[in-house]
Amino acid sequence: MSDASSLFTKARQASAAGRDLDARLALAAGITQLAGLVGVKPIVVGGTAVDFYAASATPRGLEPNKTLRASQDVDVITVTSFGADPAALRQALAKNPDFTSEETAIPVASRRKWWLKGAPLLVEILGGELYGDPERVVELDVAGGQVFLWAPEDTAWQYMQVALSERSRTSWERAVAIAAAQANEAWQWDYLRSRADALAPVALVEALQAGDSFDEMQERCA
């Protein structure tokens, strides 16, 4: 398995070649290596997870959905055997020579972001909120390393909640893009229904399954 430093080099090379999503995934693989040394498991969430699940494979590598590019950075949360420990991974990044932090602009350590030196690639270690089922985490082999993501249903569920509670059209479009791209895979609608709560009721799952527009979703869930 590649070490963290070589994975970060691969991330820089992919970024320089214009393979943005491949670069972010290689960066995430390097973060996984660093995290393992401090006993935590980083799970990629947010826009990079959306871009991966809605991506297309091309001769150049993975390409994000051209009509819905969700991110240019890597957001991760951390999980340990005893709960979340984002501080340990933040400290590892702060000590790593491959990164520079925004400590001047953001004096609060828990809110800092880290830039990979030599590339326009950004990492943010979020709080330990569990967005998904740890038993359903998706593991990818990337550039000789590993990347962990919430399952596509859990990733969509996060955006569905935001779409309804914050009336966010963009969040709904991201959830729809994930569901559409994963339709021929082992997508589990029953699992999403089992996650229904006040922020993401069953009607919202039905709207996603029906491919509702944002306006149709709001009407269905009113």
Short mmCIF file of C-alpha atoms in Angstrom, two decimals:
data_model
loop_
_atom_site.label_atom_id
_atom_site.label_comp_id
_atom_site.label_asym_id
_atom_site.label_seq_id
_atom_site.Cartn_x
_atom_site.Cartn_y
_atom_site.Cartn_z
CA MET A 1 0.00 0.00 0.00
CA SER A 2 1.25 3.49 -0.81
CA ASP A 3 2.29 5.70 2.07
CA ALA A 4 0.65 9.05 2.74
CA SER A 5 3.40 11.14 1.16
CA SER A 6 3.31 9.22 -2.14
CA LEU A 7 -0.49 9.50 -2.22
CA PHE A 8 -0.25 13.25 -1.76
CA THR A 9 2.23 13.32 -4.66
CA LYS A 10 -0.29 11.44 -6.80
CA ALA A 11 -2.95 13.96 -5.78
CA ARG A 12 -0.72 16.83 -6.95
CA GLN A 13 -0.01 15.07 -10.25
CA ALA A 14 -3.69 14.39 -10.91
CA SER A 15 -4.55 18.00 -10.07
CA ALA A 16 -1.86 19.32 -12.42
CA ALA A 17 -3.25 17.07 -15.18
CA GLY A 18 -6.75 18.49 -14.69
CA ARG A 19 -8.15 15.29 -13.17
CA ASP A 20 -9.81 17.05 -10.28
CA LEU A 21 -11.89 14.24 -8.79
CA ASP A 22 -9.05 11.74 -9.06
CA ALA A 23 -6.88 14.30 -7.26
CA ARG A 24 -9.38 14.71 -4.43
CA LEU A 25 -9.73 10.96 -4.02
CA ALA A 26 -5.95 10.48 -3.91
CA LEU A 27 -5.81 13.25 -1.31
CA ALA A 28 -8.50 11.45 0.71
CA ALA A 29 -6.49 8.21 0.46
CA GLY A 30 -3.48 9.98 1.91
CA ILE A 31 -5.64 11.34 4.73
CA THR A 32 -6.79 7.78 5.43
CA GLN A 33 -3.19 6.72 5.83
CA LEU A 34 -2.46 9.57 8.25
CA ALA A 35 -5.64 8.88 10.18
CA GLY A 36 -4.74 5.23 10.66
CA LEU A 37 -1.57 6.28 12.47
CA VAL A 38 -3.63 8.13 15.09
CA GLY A 39 -6.32 5.48 15.41
CA VAL A 40 -9.20 7.07 13.54
CA LYS A 41 -11.12 6.26 10.37
CA PRO A 42 -11.91 9.22 8.10
CA ILE A 43 -15.12 9.08 6.08
CA VAL A 44 -15.50 11.38 3.09
CA VAL A 45 -18.74 13.37 3.16
CA GLY A 46 -20.20 16.36 1.35
CA GLY A 47 -19.47 17.44 -2.18
CA THR A 48 -16.63 15.05 -2.98
CA ALA A 49 -18.88 12.11 -2.06
CA VAL A 50 -21.61 13.57 -4.30
CA ASP A 51 -19.15 14.06 -7.15
CA PHE A 52 -17.93 10.47 -6.82
CA TYR A 53 -21.40 8.89 -6.78
CA ALA A 54 -22.63 11.04 -9.68
CA ALA A 55 -19.39 10.74 -11.68
CA SER A 56 -18.76 9.20 -15.08
CA ALA A 57 -15.75 7.07 -15.95
CA THR A 58 -13.76 8.56 -18.86
CA PRO A 59 -10.38 7.82 -20.45
CA ARG A 60 -9.01 10.68 -18.33
CA GLY A 61 -10.39 9.17 -15.13
CA LEU A 62 -13.49 9.98 -13.13
CA GLU A 63 -15.28 13.14 -14.21
CA PRO A 64 -17.83 14.89 -11.98
CA ASN A 65 -21.33 15.46 -13.31
CA LYS A 66 -20.83 18.47 -15.60
CA THR A 67 -24.18 20.03 -14.68
CA LEU A 68 -23.75 19.56 -10.94
CA ARG A 69 -20.20 19.89 -9.74
CA ALA A 70 -20.58 19.75 -5.97
CA SER A 71 -17.15 20.55 -4.52
CA GLN A 72 -13.48 21.29 -5.02
CA ASP A 73 -12.31 20.29 -1.54
CA VAL A 74 -12.36 17.17 0.65
CA ASP A 75 -14.55 17.12 3.75
CA VAL A 76 -14.15 14.23 6.17
CA ILE A 77 -15.55 13.20 9.51
CA THR A 78 -13.70 10.80 11.78
CA VAL A 79 -14.83 7.63 13.52
CA THR A 80 -12.98 5.56 16.13
CA SER A 81 -13.89 2.45 18.07
CA PHE A 82 -15.05 4.71 20.89
CA GLY A 83 -16.63 7.52 18.92
CA ALA A 84 -15.47 10.48 16.90
CA ASP A 85 -12.07 12.06 17.46
CA PRO A 86 -11.55 14.83 14.89
CA ALA A 87 -8.91 16.54 17.04
CA ALA A 88 -6.42 13.70 16.56
CA LEU A 89 -6.56 13.97 12.78
CA ARG A 90 -6.43 17.79 12.87
CA GLN A 91 -3.27 17.55 14.96
CA ALA A 92 -1.75 15.05 12.52
CA LEU A 93 -2.40 17.42 9.62
CA ALA A 94 -0.99 20.36 11.55
CA LYS A 95 2.28 18.46 12.04
CA ASN A 96 2.51 17.07 8.52
CA PRO A 97 4.98 18.85 6.19
CA ASP A 98 2.73 18.28 3.17
CA PHE A 99 0.12 20.72 4.50
CA THR A 100 -0.26 24.33 5.48
CA SER A 101 -3.19 25.46 7.62
CA GLU A 102 -5.28 28.60 7.59
CA GLU A 103 -4.32 29.31 11.19
CA THR A 104 -3.69 33.00 10.53
CA ALA A 105 -7.13 33.57 9.05
CA ILE A 106 -8.90 31.08 11.33
CA PRO A 107 -7.46 31.10 14.86
CA VAL A 108 -9.88 28.42 16.15
CA ALA A 109 -8.25 25.01 15.56
CA SER A 110 -11.55 23.15 15.12
CA ARG A 111 -12.49 25.43 12.21
CA ARG A 112 -9.21 25.45 10.32
CA LYS A 113 -8.76 24.01 6.86
CA TRP A 114 -5.57 22.59 5.41
CA TRP A 115 -4.12 23.16 1.94
CA LEU A 116 -2.01 20.47 0.30
CA LYS A 117 1.25 22.19 -0.59
CA GLY A 118 1.84 22.43 -4.32
CA ALA A 119 -1.79 22.01 -5.37
CA PRO A 120 -5.13 23.85 -5.00
CA LEU A 121 -6.50 21.03 -2.83
CA LEU A 122 -8.19 21.71 0.48
CA VAL A 123 -9.07 19.43 3.41
CA GLU A 124 -11.52 20.15 6.21
CA ILE A 125 -11.97 17.87 9.22
CA LEU A 126 -15.56 18.28 10.35
CA GLY A 127 -17.13 17.46 13.68
CA GLY A 128 -18.04 13.87 14.43
CA GLU A 129 -21.66 13.86 13.35
CA LEU A 130 -22.67 10.43 12.09
CA TYR A 131 -24.55 10.92 8.83
CA GLY A 132 -24.77 7.25 7.97
CA ASP A 133 -24.56 3.63 9.03
CA PRO A 134 -20.92 2.66 9.81
CA GLU A 135 -21.78 -0.90 8.77
CA ARG A 136 -22.56 0.29 5.23
CA VAL A 137 -19.46 2.38 4.58
CA VAL A 138 -18.17 2.07 1.01
CA GLU A 139 -14.45 1.33 0.66
CA LEU A 140 -12.56 2.35 -2.48
CA ASP A 141 -9.12 1.37 -3.68
CA VAL A 142 -7.53 4.61 -4.88
CA ALA A 143 -3.98 5.05 -6.15
CA GLY A 144 -2.66 2.29 -3.92
CA GLY A 145 -4.58 3.51 -0.88
CA GLN A 146 -8.05 3.37 0.61
CA VAL A 147 -10.92 5.84 0.78
CA PHE A 148 -14.06 5.45 2.86
CA LEU A 149 -17.41 7.09 2.04
CA TRP A 150 -20.89 6.82 3.44
CA ALA A 151 -23.06 4.61 1.28
CA PRO A 152 -24.76 6.48 -1.59
CA GLU A 153 -28.14 6.26 0.15
CA ASP A 154 -26.71 7.87 3.30
CA THR A 155 -25.02 10.57 1.25
CA ALA A 156 -28.30 11.32 -0.54
CA TRP A 157 -30.18 11.27 2.76
CA GLN A 158 -27.97 14.04 4.14
CA TYR A 159 -28.79 16.28 1.15
CA MET A 160 -32.47 15.34 1.21
CA GLN A 161 -32.72 16.58 4.78
CA VAL A 162 -31.10 19.90 3.92
CA ALA A 163 -33.24 20.27 0.80
CA LEU A 164 -36.46 20.02 2.78
CA SER A 165 -35.49 21.79 6.01
CA GLU A 166 -33.60 24.68 4.36
CA ARG A 167 -35.57 24.79 1.09
CA SER A 168 -32.33 24.17 -0.78
CA ARG A 169 -32.85 23.46 -4.47
CA THR A 170 -29.14 22.67 -4.92
CA SER A 171 -29.19 20.06 -2.15
CA TRP A 172 -32.22 18.38 -3.73
CA GLU A 173 -30.53 18.33 -7.14
CA ARG A 174 -27.51 16.65 -5.59
CA ALA A 175 -29.64 13.97 -3.95
CA VAL A 176 -31.46 13.37 -7.25
CA ALA A 177 -28.14 13.15 -9.14
CA ILE A 178 -26.84 10.49 -6.75
CA ALA A 179 -30.02 8.41 -6.98
CA ALA A 180 -30.12 8.66 -10.78
CA ALA A 181 -26.47 7.70 -11.19
CA GLN A 182 -26.76 4.74 -8.81
CA ALA A 183 -30.08 3.43 -10.16
CA ASN A 184 -28.52 0.36 -11.75
CA GLU A 185 -26.43 -0.50 -8.71
CA ALA A 186 -27.50 -2.07 -5.40
CA TRP A 187 -29.49 0.98 -4.33
CA GLN A 188 -31.80 0.23 -1.38
CA TRP A 189 -34.98 2.27 -1.20
CA ASP A 190 -36.19 0.27 1.80
CA TYR A 191 -33.09 1.32 3.72
CA LEU A 192 -33.81 4.98 3.01
CA ARG A 193 -37.39 4.52 4.20
CA SER A 194 -36.05 2.99 7.41
CA ARG A 195 -34.10 6.20 8.02
CA ALA A 196 -37.17 8.42 7.75
CA ASP A 197 -37.51 11.04 10.48
CA ALA A 198 -38.92 14.53 10.96
CA LEU A 199 -36.27 16.06 8.69
CA ALA A 200 -36.54 13.38 6.00
CA PRO A 201 -40.03 11.79 6.11
CA VAL A 202 -41.10 8.85 3.97
CA ALA A 203 -42.77 11.29 1.56
CA LEU A 204 -39.34 12.75 0.86
CA VAL A 205 -37.97 9.31 -0.01
CA GLU A 206 -40.95 8.77 -2.30
CA ALA A 207 -40.22 12.10 -3.99
CA LEU A 208 -36.64 11.04 -4.62
CA GLN A 209 -37.71 7.65 -5.96
CA ALA A 210 -40.18 9.34 -8.31
CA GLY A 211 -37.52 11.73 -9.56
CA ASP A 212 -39.53 14.76 -8.46
CA SER A 213 -38.32 18.24 -9.29
CA PHE A 214 -37.59 20.50 -6.33
CA ASP A 215 -41.00 22.15 -6.61
CA GLU A 216 -42.76 18.78 -6.90
CA MET A 217 -40.88 17.53 -3.85
CA GLN A 218 -41.98 20.51 -1.79
CA GLU A 219 -45.59 20.01 -2.82
CA ARG A 220 -45.46 16.29 -2.01
CA CYS A 221 -43.95 16.96 1.43
CA ALA A 222 -46.14 19.94 2.35
#
